[in-house]
Structure formats: C-alpha cells, structure tokens
mmCIF file of C-alpha atoms in Angstrom:
data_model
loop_
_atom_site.group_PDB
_atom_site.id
_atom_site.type_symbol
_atom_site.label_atom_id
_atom_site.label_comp_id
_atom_site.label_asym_id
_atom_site.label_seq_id
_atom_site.Cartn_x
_atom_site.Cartn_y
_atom_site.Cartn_z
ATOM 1 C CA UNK A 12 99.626 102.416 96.186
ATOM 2 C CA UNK A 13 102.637 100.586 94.706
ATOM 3 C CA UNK A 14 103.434 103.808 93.326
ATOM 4 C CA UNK A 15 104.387 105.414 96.491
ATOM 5 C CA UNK A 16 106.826 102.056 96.584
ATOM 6 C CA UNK A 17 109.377 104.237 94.031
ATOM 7 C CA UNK A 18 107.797 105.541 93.873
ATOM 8 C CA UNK A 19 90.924 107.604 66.791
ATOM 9 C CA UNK A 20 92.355 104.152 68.589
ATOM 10 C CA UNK A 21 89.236 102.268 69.155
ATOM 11 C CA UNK A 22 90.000 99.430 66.110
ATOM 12 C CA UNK A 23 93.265 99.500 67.021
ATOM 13 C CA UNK A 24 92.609 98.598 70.480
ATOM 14 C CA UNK A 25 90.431 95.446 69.478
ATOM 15 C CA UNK A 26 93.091 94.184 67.427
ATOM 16 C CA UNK A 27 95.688 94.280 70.053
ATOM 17 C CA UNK A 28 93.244 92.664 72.399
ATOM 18 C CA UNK A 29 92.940 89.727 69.486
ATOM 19 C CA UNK A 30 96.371 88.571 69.299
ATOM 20 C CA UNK A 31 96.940 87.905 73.112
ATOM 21 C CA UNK A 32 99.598 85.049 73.347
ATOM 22 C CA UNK A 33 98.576 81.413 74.302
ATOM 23 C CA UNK A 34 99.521 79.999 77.334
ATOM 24 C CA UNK A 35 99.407 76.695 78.573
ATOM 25 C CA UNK A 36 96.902 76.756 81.769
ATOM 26 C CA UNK A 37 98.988 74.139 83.890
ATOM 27 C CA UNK A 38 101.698 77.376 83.692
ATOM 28 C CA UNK A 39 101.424 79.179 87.096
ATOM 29 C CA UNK A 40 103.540 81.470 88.904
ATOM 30 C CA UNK A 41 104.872 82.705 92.519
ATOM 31 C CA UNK A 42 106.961 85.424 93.276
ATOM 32 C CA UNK A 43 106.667 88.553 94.835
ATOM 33 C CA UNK A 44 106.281 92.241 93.308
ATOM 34 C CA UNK A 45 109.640 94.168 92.564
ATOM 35 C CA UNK A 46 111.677 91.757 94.218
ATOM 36 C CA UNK A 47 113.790 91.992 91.343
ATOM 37 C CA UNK A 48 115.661 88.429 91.405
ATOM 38 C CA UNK A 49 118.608 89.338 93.928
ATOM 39 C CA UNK A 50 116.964 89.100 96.948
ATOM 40 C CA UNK A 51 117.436 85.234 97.705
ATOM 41 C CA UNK A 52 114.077 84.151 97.207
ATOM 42 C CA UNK A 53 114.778 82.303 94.327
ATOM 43 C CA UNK A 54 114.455 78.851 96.651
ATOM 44 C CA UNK A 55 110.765 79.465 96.752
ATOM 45 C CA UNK A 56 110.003 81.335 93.902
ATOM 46 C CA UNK A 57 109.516 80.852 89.636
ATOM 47 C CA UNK A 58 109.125 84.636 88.705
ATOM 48 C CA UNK A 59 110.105 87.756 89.810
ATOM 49 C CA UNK A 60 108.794 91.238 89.130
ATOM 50 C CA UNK A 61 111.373 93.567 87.969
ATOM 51 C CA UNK A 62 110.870 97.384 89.150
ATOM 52 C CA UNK A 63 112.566 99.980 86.609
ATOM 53 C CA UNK A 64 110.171 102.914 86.849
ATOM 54 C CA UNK A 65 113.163 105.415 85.451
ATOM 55 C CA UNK A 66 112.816 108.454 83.389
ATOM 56 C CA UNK A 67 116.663 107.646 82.968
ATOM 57 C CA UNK A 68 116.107 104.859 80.184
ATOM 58 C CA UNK A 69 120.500 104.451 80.239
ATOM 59 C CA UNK A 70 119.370 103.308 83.898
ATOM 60 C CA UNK A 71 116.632 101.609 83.471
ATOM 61 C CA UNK A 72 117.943 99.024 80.682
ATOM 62 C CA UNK A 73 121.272 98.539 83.074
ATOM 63 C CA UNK A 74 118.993 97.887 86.038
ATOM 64 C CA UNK A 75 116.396 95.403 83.920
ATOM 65 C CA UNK A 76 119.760 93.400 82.355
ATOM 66 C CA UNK A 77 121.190 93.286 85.984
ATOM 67 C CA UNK A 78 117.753 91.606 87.311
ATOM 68 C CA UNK A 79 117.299 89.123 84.514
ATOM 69 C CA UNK A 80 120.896 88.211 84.856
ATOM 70 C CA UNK A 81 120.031 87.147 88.554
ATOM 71 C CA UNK A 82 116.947 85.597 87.533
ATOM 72 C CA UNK A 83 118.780 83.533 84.831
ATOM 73 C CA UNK A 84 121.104 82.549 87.157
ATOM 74 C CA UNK A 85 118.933 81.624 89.513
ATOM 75 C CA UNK A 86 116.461 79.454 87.534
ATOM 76 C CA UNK A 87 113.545 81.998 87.667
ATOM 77 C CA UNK A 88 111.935 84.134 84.893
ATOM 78 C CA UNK A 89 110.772 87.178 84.554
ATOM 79 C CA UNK A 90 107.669 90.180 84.785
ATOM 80 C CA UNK A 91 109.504 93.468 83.876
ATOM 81 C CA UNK A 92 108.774 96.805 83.938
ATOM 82 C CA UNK A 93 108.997 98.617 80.497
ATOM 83 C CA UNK A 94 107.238 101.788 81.115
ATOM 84 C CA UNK A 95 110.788 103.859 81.241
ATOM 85 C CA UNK A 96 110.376 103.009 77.330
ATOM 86 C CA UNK A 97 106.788 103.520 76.683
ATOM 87 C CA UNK A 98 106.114 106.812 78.096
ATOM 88 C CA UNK A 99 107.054 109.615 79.470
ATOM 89 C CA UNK A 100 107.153 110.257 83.203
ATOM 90 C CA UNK A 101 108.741 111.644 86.420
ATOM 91 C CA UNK A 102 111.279 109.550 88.029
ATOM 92 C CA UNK A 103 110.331 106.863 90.170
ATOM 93 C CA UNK A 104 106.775 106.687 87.949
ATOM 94 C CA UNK A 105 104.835 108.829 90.599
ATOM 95 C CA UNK A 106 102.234 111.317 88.683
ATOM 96 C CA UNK A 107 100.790 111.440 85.245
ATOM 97 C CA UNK A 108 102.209 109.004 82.295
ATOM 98 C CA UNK A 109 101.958 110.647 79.002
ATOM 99 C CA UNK A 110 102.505 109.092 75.741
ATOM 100 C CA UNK A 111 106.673 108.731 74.452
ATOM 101 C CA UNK A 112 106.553 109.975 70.698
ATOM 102 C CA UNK A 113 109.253 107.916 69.813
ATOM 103 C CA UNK A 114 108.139 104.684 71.471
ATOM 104 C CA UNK A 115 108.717 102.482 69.370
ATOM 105 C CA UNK A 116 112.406 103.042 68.205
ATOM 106 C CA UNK A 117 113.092 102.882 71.950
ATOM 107 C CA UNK A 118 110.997 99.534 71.933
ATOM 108 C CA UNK A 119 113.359 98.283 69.029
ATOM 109 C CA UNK A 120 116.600 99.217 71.114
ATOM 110 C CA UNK A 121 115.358 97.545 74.370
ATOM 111 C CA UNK A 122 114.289 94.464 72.083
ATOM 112 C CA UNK A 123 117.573 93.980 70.372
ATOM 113 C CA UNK A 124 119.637 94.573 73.608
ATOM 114 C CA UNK A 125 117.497 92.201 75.364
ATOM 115 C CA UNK A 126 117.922 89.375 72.647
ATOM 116 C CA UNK A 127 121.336 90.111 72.571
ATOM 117 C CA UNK A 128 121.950 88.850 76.383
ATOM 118 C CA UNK A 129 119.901 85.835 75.632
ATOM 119 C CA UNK A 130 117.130 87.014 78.056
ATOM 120 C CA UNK A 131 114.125 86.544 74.757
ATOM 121 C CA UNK A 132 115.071 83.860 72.068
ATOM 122 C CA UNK A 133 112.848 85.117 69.153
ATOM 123 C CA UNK A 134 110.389 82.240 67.932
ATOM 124 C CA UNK A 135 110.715 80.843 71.451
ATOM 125 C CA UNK A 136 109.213 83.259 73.936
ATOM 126 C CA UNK A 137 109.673 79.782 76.738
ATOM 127 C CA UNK A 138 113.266 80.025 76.142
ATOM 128 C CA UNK A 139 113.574 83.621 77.487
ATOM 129 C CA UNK A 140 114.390 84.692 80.535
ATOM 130 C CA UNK A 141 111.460 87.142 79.890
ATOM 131 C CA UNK A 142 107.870 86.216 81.397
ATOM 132 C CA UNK A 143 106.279 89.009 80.570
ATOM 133 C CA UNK A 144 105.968 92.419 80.097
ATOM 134 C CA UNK A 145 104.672 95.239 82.694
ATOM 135 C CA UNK A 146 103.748 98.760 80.750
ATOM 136 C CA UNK A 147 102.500 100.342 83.625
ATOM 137 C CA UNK A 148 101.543 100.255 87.472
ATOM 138 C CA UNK A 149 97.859 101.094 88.097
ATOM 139 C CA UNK A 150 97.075 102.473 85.075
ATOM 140 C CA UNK A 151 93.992 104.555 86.452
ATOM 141 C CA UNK A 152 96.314 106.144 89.081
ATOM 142 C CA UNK A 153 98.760 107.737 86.313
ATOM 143 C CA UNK A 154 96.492 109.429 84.104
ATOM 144 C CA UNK A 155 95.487 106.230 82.048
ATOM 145 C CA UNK A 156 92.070 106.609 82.105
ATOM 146 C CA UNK A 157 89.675 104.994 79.590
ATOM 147 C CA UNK A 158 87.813 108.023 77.918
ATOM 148 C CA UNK A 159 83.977 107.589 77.048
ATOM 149 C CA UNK A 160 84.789 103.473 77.463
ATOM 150 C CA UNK A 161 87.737 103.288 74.959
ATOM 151 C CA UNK A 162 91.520 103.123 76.346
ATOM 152 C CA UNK A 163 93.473 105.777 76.693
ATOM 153 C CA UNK A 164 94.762 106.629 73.517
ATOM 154 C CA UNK A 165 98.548 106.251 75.357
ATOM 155 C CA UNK A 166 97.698 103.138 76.942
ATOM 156 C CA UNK A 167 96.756 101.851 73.751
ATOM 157 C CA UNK A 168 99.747 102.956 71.445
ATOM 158 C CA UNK A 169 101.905 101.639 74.596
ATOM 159 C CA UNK A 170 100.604 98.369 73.789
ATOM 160 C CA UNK A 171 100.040 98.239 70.072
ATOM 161 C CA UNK A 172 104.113 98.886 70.054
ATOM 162 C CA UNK A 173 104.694 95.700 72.377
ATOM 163 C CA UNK A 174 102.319 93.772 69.795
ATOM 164 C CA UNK A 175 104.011 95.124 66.319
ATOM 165 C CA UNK A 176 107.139 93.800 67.071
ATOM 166 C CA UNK A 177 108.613 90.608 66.641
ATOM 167 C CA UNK A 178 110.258 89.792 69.616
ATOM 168 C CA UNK A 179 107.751 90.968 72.123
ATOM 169 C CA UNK A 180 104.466 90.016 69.452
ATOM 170 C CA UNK A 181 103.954 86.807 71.305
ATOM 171 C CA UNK A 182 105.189 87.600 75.187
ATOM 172 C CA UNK A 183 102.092 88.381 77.791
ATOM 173 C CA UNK A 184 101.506 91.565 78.605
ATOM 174 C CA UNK A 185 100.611 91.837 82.137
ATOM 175 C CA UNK A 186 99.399 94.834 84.502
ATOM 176 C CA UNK A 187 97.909 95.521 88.317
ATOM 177 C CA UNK A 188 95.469 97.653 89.163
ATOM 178 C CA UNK A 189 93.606 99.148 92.149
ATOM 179 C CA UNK A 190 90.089 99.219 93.806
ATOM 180 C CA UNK A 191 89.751 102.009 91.092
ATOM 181 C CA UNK A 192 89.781 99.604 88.238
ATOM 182 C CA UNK A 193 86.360 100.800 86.479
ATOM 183 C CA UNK A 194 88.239 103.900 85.419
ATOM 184 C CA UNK A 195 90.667 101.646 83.165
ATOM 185 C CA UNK A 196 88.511 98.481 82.564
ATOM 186 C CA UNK A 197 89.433 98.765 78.551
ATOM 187 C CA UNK A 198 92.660 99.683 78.758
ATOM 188 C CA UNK A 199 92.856 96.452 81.062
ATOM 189 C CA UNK A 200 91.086 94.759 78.692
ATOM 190 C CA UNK A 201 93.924 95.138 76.302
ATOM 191 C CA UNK A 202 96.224 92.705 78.438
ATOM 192 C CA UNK A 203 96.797 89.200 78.574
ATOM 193 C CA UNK A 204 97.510 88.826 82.629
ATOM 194 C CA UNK A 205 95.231 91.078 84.994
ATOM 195 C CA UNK A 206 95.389 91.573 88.687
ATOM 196 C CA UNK A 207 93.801 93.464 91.817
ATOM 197 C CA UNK A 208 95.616 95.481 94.740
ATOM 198 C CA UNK A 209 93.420 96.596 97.642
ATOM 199 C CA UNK A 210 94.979 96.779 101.199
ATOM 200 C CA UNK A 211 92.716 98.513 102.738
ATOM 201 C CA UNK A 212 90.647 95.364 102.839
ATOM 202 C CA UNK A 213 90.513 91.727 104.737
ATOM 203 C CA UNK A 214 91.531 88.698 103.114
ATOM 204 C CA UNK A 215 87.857 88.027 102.549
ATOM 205 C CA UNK A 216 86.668 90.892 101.561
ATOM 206 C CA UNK A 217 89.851 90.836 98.776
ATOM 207 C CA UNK A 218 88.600 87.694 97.462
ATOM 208 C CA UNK A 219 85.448 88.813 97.086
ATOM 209 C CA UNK A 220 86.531 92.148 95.565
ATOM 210 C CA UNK A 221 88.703 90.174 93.346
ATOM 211 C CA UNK A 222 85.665 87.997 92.082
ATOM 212 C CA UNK A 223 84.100 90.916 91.171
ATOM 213 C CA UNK A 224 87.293 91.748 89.309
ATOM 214 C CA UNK A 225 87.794 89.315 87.109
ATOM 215 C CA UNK A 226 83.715 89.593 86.409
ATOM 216 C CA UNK A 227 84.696 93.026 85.273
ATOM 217 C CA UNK A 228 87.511 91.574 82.565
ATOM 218 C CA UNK A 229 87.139 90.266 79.319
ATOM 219 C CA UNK A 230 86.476 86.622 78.360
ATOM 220 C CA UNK A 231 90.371 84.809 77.782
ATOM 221 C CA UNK A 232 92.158 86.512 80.609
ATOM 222 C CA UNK A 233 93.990 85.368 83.069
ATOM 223 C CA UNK A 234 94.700 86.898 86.730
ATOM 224 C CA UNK A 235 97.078 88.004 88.855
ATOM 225 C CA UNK A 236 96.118 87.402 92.990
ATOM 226 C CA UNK A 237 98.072 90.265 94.889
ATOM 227 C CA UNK A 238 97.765 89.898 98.726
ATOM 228 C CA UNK A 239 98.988 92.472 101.044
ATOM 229 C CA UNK A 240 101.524 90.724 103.115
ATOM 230 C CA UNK A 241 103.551 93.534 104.406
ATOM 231 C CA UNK A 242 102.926 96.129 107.294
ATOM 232 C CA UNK A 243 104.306 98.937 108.970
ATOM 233 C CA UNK A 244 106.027 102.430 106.937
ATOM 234 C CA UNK A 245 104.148 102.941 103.825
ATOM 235 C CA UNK A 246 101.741 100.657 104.908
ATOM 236 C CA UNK A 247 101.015 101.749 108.173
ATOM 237 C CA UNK A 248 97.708 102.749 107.525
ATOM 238 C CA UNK A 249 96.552 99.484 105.744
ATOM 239 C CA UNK A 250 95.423 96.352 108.096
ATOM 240 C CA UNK A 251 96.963 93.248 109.143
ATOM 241 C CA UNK A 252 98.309 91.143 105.868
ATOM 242 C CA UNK A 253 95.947 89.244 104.135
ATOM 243 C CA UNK A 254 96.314 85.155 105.326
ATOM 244 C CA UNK A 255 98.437 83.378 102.492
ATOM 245 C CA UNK A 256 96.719 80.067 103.185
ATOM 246 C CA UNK A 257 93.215 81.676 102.536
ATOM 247 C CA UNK A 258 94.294 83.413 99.685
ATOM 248 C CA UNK A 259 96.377 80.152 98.347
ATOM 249 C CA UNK A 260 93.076 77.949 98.184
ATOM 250 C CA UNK A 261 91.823 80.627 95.644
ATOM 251 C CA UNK A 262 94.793 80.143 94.117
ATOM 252 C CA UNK A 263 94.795 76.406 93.771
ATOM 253 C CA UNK A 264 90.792 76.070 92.990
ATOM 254 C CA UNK A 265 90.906 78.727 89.911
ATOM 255 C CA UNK A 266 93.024 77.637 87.275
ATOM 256 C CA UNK A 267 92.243 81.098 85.036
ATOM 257 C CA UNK A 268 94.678 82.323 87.770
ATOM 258 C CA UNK A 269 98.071 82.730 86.503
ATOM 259 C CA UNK A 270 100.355 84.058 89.366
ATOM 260 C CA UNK A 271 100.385 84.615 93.180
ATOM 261 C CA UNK A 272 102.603 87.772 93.609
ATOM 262 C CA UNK A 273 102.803 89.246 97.188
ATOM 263 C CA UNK A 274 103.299 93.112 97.979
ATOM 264 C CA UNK A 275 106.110 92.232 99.115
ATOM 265 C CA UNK A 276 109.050 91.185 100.197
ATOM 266 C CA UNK A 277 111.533 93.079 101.379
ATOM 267 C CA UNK A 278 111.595 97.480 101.323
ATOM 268 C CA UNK A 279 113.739 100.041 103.649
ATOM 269 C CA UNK A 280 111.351 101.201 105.623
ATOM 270 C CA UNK A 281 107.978 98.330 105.598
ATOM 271 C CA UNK A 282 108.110 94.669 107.228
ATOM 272 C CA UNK A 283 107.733 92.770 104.173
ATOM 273 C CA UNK A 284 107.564 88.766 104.324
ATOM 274 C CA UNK A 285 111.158 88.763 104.961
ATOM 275 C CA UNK A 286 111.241 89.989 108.085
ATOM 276 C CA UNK A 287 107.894 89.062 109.353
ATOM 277 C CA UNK A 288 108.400 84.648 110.251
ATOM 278 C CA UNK A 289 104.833 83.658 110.436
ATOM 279 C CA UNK A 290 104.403 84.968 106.403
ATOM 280 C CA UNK A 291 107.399 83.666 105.550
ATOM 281 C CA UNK A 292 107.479 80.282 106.691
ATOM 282 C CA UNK A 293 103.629 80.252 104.809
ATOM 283 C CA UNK A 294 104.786 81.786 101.417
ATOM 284 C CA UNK A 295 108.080 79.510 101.535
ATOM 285 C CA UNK A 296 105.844 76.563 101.567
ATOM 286 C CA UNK A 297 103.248 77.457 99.458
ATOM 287 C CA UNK A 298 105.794 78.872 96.728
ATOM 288 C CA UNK A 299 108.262 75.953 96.791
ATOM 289 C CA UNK A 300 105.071 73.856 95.786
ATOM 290 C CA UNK A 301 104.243 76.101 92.560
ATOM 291 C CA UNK A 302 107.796 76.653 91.997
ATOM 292 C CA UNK A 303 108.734 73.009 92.242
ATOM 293 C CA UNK A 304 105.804 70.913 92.974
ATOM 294 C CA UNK A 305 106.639 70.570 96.753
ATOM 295 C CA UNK A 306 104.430 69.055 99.267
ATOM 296 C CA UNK A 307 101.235 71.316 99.345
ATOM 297 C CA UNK A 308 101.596 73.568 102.558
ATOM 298 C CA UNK A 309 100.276 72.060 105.738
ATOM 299 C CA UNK A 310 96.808 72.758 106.910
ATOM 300 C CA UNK A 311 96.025 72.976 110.578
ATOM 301 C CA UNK A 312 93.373 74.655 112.465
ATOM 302 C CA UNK A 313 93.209 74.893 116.066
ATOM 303 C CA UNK A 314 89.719 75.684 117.878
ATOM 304 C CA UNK A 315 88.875 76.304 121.689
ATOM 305 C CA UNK A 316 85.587 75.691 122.975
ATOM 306 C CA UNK A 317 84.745 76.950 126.388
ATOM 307 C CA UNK A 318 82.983 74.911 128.829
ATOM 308 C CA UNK A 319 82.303 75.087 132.599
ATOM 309 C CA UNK A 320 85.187 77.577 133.205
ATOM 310 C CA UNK A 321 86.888 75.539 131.036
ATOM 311 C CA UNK A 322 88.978 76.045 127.481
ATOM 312 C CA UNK A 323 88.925 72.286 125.224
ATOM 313 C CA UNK A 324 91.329 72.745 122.237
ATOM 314 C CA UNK A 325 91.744 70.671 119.643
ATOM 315 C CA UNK A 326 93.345 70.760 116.096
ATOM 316 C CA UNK A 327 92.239 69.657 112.842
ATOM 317 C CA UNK A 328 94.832 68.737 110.357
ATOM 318 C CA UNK A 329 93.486 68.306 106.619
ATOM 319 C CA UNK A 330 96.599 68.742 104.884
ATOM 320 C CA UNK A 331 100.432 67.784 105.155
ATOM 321 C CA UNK A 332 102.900 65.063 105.606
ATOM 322 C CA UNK A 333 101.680 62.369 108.703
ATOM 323 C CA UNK A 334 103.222 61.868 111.440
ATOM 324 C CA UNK A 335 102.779 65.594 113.021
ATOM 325 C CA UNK A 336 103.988 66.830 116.202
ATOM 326 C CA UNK A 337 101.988 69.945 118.518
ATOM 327 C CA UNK A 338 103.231 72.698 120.998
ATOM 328 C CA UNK A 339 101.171 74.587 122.371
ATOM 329 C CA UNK A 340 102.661 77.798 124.149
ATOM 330 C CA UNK A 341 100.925 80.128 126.939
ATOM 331 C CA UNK A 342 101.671 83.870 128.386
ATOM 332 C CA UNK A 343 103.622 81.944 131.506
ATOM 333 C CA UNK A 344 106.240 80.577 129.539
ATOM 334 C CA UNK A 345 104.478 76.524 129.981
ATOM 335 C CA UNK A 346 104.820 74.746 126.948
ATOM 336 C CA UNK A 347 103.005 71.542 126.083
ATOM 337 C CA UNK A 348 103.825 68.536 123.705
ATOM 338 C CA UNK A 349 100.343 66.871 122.955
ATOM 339 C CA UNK A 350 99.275 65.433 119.566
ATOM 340 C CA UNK A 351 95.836 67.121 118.986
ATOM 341 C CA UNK A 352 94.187 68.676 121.997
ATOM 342 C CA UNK A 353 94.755 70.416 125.300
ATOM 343 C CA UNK A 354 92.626 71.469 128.019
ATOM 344 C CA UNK A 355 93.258 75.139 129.868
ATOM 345 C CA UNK A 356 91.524 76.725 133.407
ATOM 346 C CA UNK A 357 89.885 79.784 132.575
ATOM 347 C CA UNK A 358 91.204 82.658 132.682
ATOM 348 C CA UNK A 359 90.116 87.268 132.180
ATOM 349 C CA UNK A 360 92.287 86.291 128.816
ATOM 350 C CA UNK A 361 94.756 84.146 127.657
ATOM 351 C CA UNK A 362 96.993 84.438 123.778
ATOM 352 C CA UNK A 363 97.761 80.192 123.121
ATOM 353 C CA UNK A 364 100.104 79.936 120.192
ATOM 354 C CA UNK A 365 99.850 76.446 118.272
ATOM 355 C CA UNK A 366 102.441 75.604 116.393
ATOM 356 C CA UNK A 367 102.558 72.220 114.091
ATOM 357 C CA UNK A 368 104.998 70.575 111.995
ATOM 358 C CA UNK A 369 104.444 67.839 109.765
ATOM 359 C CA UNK A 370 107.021 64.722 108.488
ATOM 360 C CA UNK A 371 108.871 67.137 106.006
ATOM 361 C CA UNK A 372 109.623 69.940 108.380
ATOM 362 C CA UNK A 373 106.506 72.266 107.345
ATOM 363 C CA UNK A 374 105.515 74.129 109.880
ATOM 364 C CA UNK A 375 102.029 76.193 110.710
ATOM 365 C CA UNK A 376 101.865 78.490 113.779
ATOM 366 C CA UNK A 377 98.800 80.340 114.783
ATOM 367 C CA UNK A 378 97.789 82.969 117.406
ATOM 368 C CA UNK A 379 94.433 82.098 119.761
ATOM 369 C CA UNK A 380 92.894 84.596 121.403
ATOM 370 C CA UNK A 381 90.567 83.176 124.189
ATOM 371 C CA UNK A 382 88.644 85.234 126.068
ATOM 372 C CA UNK A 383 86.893 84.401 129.931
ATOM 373 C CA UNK A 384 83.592 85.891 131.195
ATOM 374 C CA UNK A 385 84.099 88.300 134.228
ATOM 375 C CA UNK A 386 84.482 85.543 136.773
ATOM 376 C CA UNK A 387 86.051 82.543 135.191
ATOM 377 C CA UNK A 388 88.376 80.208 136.906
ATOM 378 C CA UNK A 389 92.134 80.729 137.902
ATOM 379 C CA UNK A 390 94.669 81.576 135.459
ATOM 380 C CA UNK A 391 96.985 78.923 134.110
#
C-alpha cells in the first residue's frame, strides 16, 4: 500500500538475527511514516520516518542528509530509508527489488557521509541523529519473498551488509509489512523493530490482526503499531481511520511495542492528520506525552440512552486534567454548557457532537449518532 505513496544464506540469516541491538524498553517512539522531519510536527513528535525510495542514490543521500538535518534541528531522531543503497529498483520503489551487487561499498559511502554530518557517532548509536534503519517497504510486496521458509537470499545479504559494518552493526533495523506478512515471516524475522499495515480493516479488527502478528514473530522483537489515519485519494477505497485513542491503549499496555507511527500525515492528494482536526488534536496529545511525557490524552465517553421518547446523555471522564468543561452541539445550531449530562426530545434522527476539554487545554470531541423509532417525539 505505502508503495503506491512514491510510490546458500540460511546460517547467515541466523547470525544476523543473533546480533540484534539492545534497547532499553522504557525507549518508545511517535511519529508518523515519511513525514520526513520538515513538516512541523516536531512539537508532538520524537521520530520521524524518512522516505528516499530513489534509484538516483546522488538523490537519495541529498534528500536523507536534508531530513536528518531537520530532525537534528528539531530535537527528533530518525527511521530512514536505505533501500536506494541496498538494492536495485525502479524509481519511487514500486515493483520488484532485486539484490545491488555492490551493496556494500555503497553501504560504506552512505556510512562515512553520514558520520561525517554528525547524524551516527560510532560507539554511540544514542548520540546519532539516526534511529534506525528501514531496508525496505513491505518486503512481500517487492519480490522479497521467503523461499521454502528461509529469507530471500536479497533480503538477507541486504541485512547481513547493515550488520558487518561498524557504524550501522549496532543501529535497529526496522521494517513494515502488510496483511501478507506469512510470505516474508523470516525475512521479518531478521529485524529488530516489526510492524503491521492493514487499512482495509477497523481499529478492532487491526488490533486483533496485529496480535496475531506479533504471534507470528520471533521471540526478542519489538513492534511497530501503524494505524490508518488518513482518507480520501489513495485511500479512498480504505475505511474510516482507525481511532488513535483505541489504538493508543495498545500502545501504552504493551511495552514490547516500540513506536506508534501513523500513515500519515500530510500527502498531495489524501487528508492525512494534518488536515483532518478531530485526528489531529488526538495524535497531538497522545504524541506530546511519548515525546515529552505530557499529560496522558483525555478520556471521555459520551452515551445516550433512550427512554420514553426521550434521549439521557451523560459522559464518563476516566482520564485528564479536573476541572472539565462540556458542549454539547445539535443539527439546529443550540449549543449547551452542562458539566456531564443532557437530556434531548426525540427525534427520526439527530448527530450530537460532545466536545470536552480538560484543565490543560486537551480537548476530546466525538460524533453521536442517535436514532428515534418511527414515531418518536418532536425534534429539538
């Protein structure tokens, strides 16, 4: 899917999977996918994903330096894309990935250039600027394949040249896949930092496929939550964005999870959280607390309950910042100040919007749909 957004080995392959780097577990991560450091979400964010799917490798290094400058500037590290130097590809990475013969003298070159600007400090892979690195976007939609359950013999060598050299031997290696992830479960297996795409699916239904995901990994892994939180152009056909609260508690309860990167942000011709105010307002919350350790995001549920021709509608707050003030807004333009509840004549159908906001200016607004029996009382 993202790929539409630009667009002999078996030993070998258990070594590589052997020397995955340690990382602390109280390290966690939010940012969204290729949002590439420039696009001023740094006040909410602690990584970026850099996109530089290029066959033009001149290109690609300028456009990786020019992201972790921004990132560097901006506090924020790093998840870059490196398969411009790992294989061998079509521009924009749509297609088959084949293996690059001379890998690893174009590894070395990226290596030293990226020491050189400071962005990895060799013996201290915390100092960097570099998180980690991406070989390749849905592996099993490029021709990765396993074959007969060992890697691909390209995925593999991709790797094993990350690994074998010094100043990328002890960075995580990180990598997304799809709903087709069987196809490449050992090449996944040779990564440090795992994660699922489906967007075809409800935000329930991508929790539970991404239990069954990480039941599919090996033991010392850790994971990558990807929530669809975009709509419209390329993802027209996909359903409404998954609900970043939902997905968030999965995120807070499961500390083998290392990141919470959104698809996405910001892109020409999709609403990404940007431009949509009820995702953003969510994700600025939730990422300015694993960016910073922010207040956690506030929690508020409203409920109707219809009785006698009758709507009663109250809201439960479990989580944010006391005192809290409630509006709740109806189809006729009437808006109502009340602390927790509200009572409304029954309507055919009526669209309430709650909206809450707690002591430190978080705010959580959410769409009711309430629905009268043929024969219900007069409209509000």
């Amino acid at each position: 899917m993202k790929g539409k957004l630009f667009g002999l080995l078996s030993a070998a392959c258990l070594a590589v999977a052997a020397v995955a780097p340690a990382l602390q577990a109280s390290e966690r991560y939010f940012g969204y996918y290729a949002d590439g450091a420039t696009s001023g979400t740094h006040d909410h964010t602690n990584v970026t994903h850099i996109w530089a799917s290029l066959a033009d490798r001149n290109q690609a290094t300028n456009t990786i330096l020019h992201h972790l400058d921004a990132a560097r500037a901006n506090g924020i590290r790093a998840v870059v894309s490196v398969d411009s130097f790992l294989f061998r590809f079509a521009n924009g990475g749509n297609g088959n990935y084949t293996a690059e013969p001379n890998a690893a003298q174009l590894w070395n070159g990226l290596m030293q250039t990226l020491v050189a600007h400071g962005h990895i400090v060799p013996g201290n892979p915390a100092a960097g600027t570099v998180l980690a690195f991406y070989p390749v976007d849905e592996p099993e939609l490029h021709g990765l394949n396993d074959s007969f359950g060992s890697p691909h013999p390209a995925l593999a060598a991709a790797i094993q040249v990350i690994r074998n050299h010094p100043h990328s031997a002890n960075i995580p290696i990180a990598g997304i896949s799809s709903k087709k992830y069987n196809r490449v479960r050992a090449g996944l297996h040779l990564m440090d930092w795992v994660g699922l795409d489906n967007y075809s699916l409800n935000t329930w239904q991508y929790l539970d496929a991404f239990n069954a995901f990480k039941a599919a990994m090996r033991p010392g892994q850790r994971f990558i939550l990807v929530p669809q939180a975009s709509q419209g152009g390329m993802m027209g056909s996909y359903g409404y964005p998954h609900d970043p609260l939902i997905v968030f508690e999965r995120f807070l309860e499961d500390s083998s999870v290392v990141m919470l990167m959104p698809f996405l942000w910001d892109h020409p011709d999709t609403q990404g959280v940007r431009v949509l105010p009820l995702l953003r307002e969510t994700y600025w919350q939730i990422g300015r607390h694993v960016a910073s350790g922010a207040p956690l995001p506030l929690r508020a549920t409203p409920m109707c309950t219809l009785i006698l021709q009758n709507f009663f509608c109250e809201i439960s707050i479990d989580r944010g910042t006391a005192p809290y003030s409630v509006l709740w807004e109806f189809p006729n333009g009437n808006r109502h100040g009340s602390n927790f509840s509200h009572q409304l004549a029954c309507g055919v159908q009526h669209q309430v919007w709650v909206t809450t906001v707690d002591a430190v200016g978080y705010m959580r607004t959410v769409a009711l749909d309430l629905y009268c029996p043929p024969g219900g009382g007069g409209l509000l």
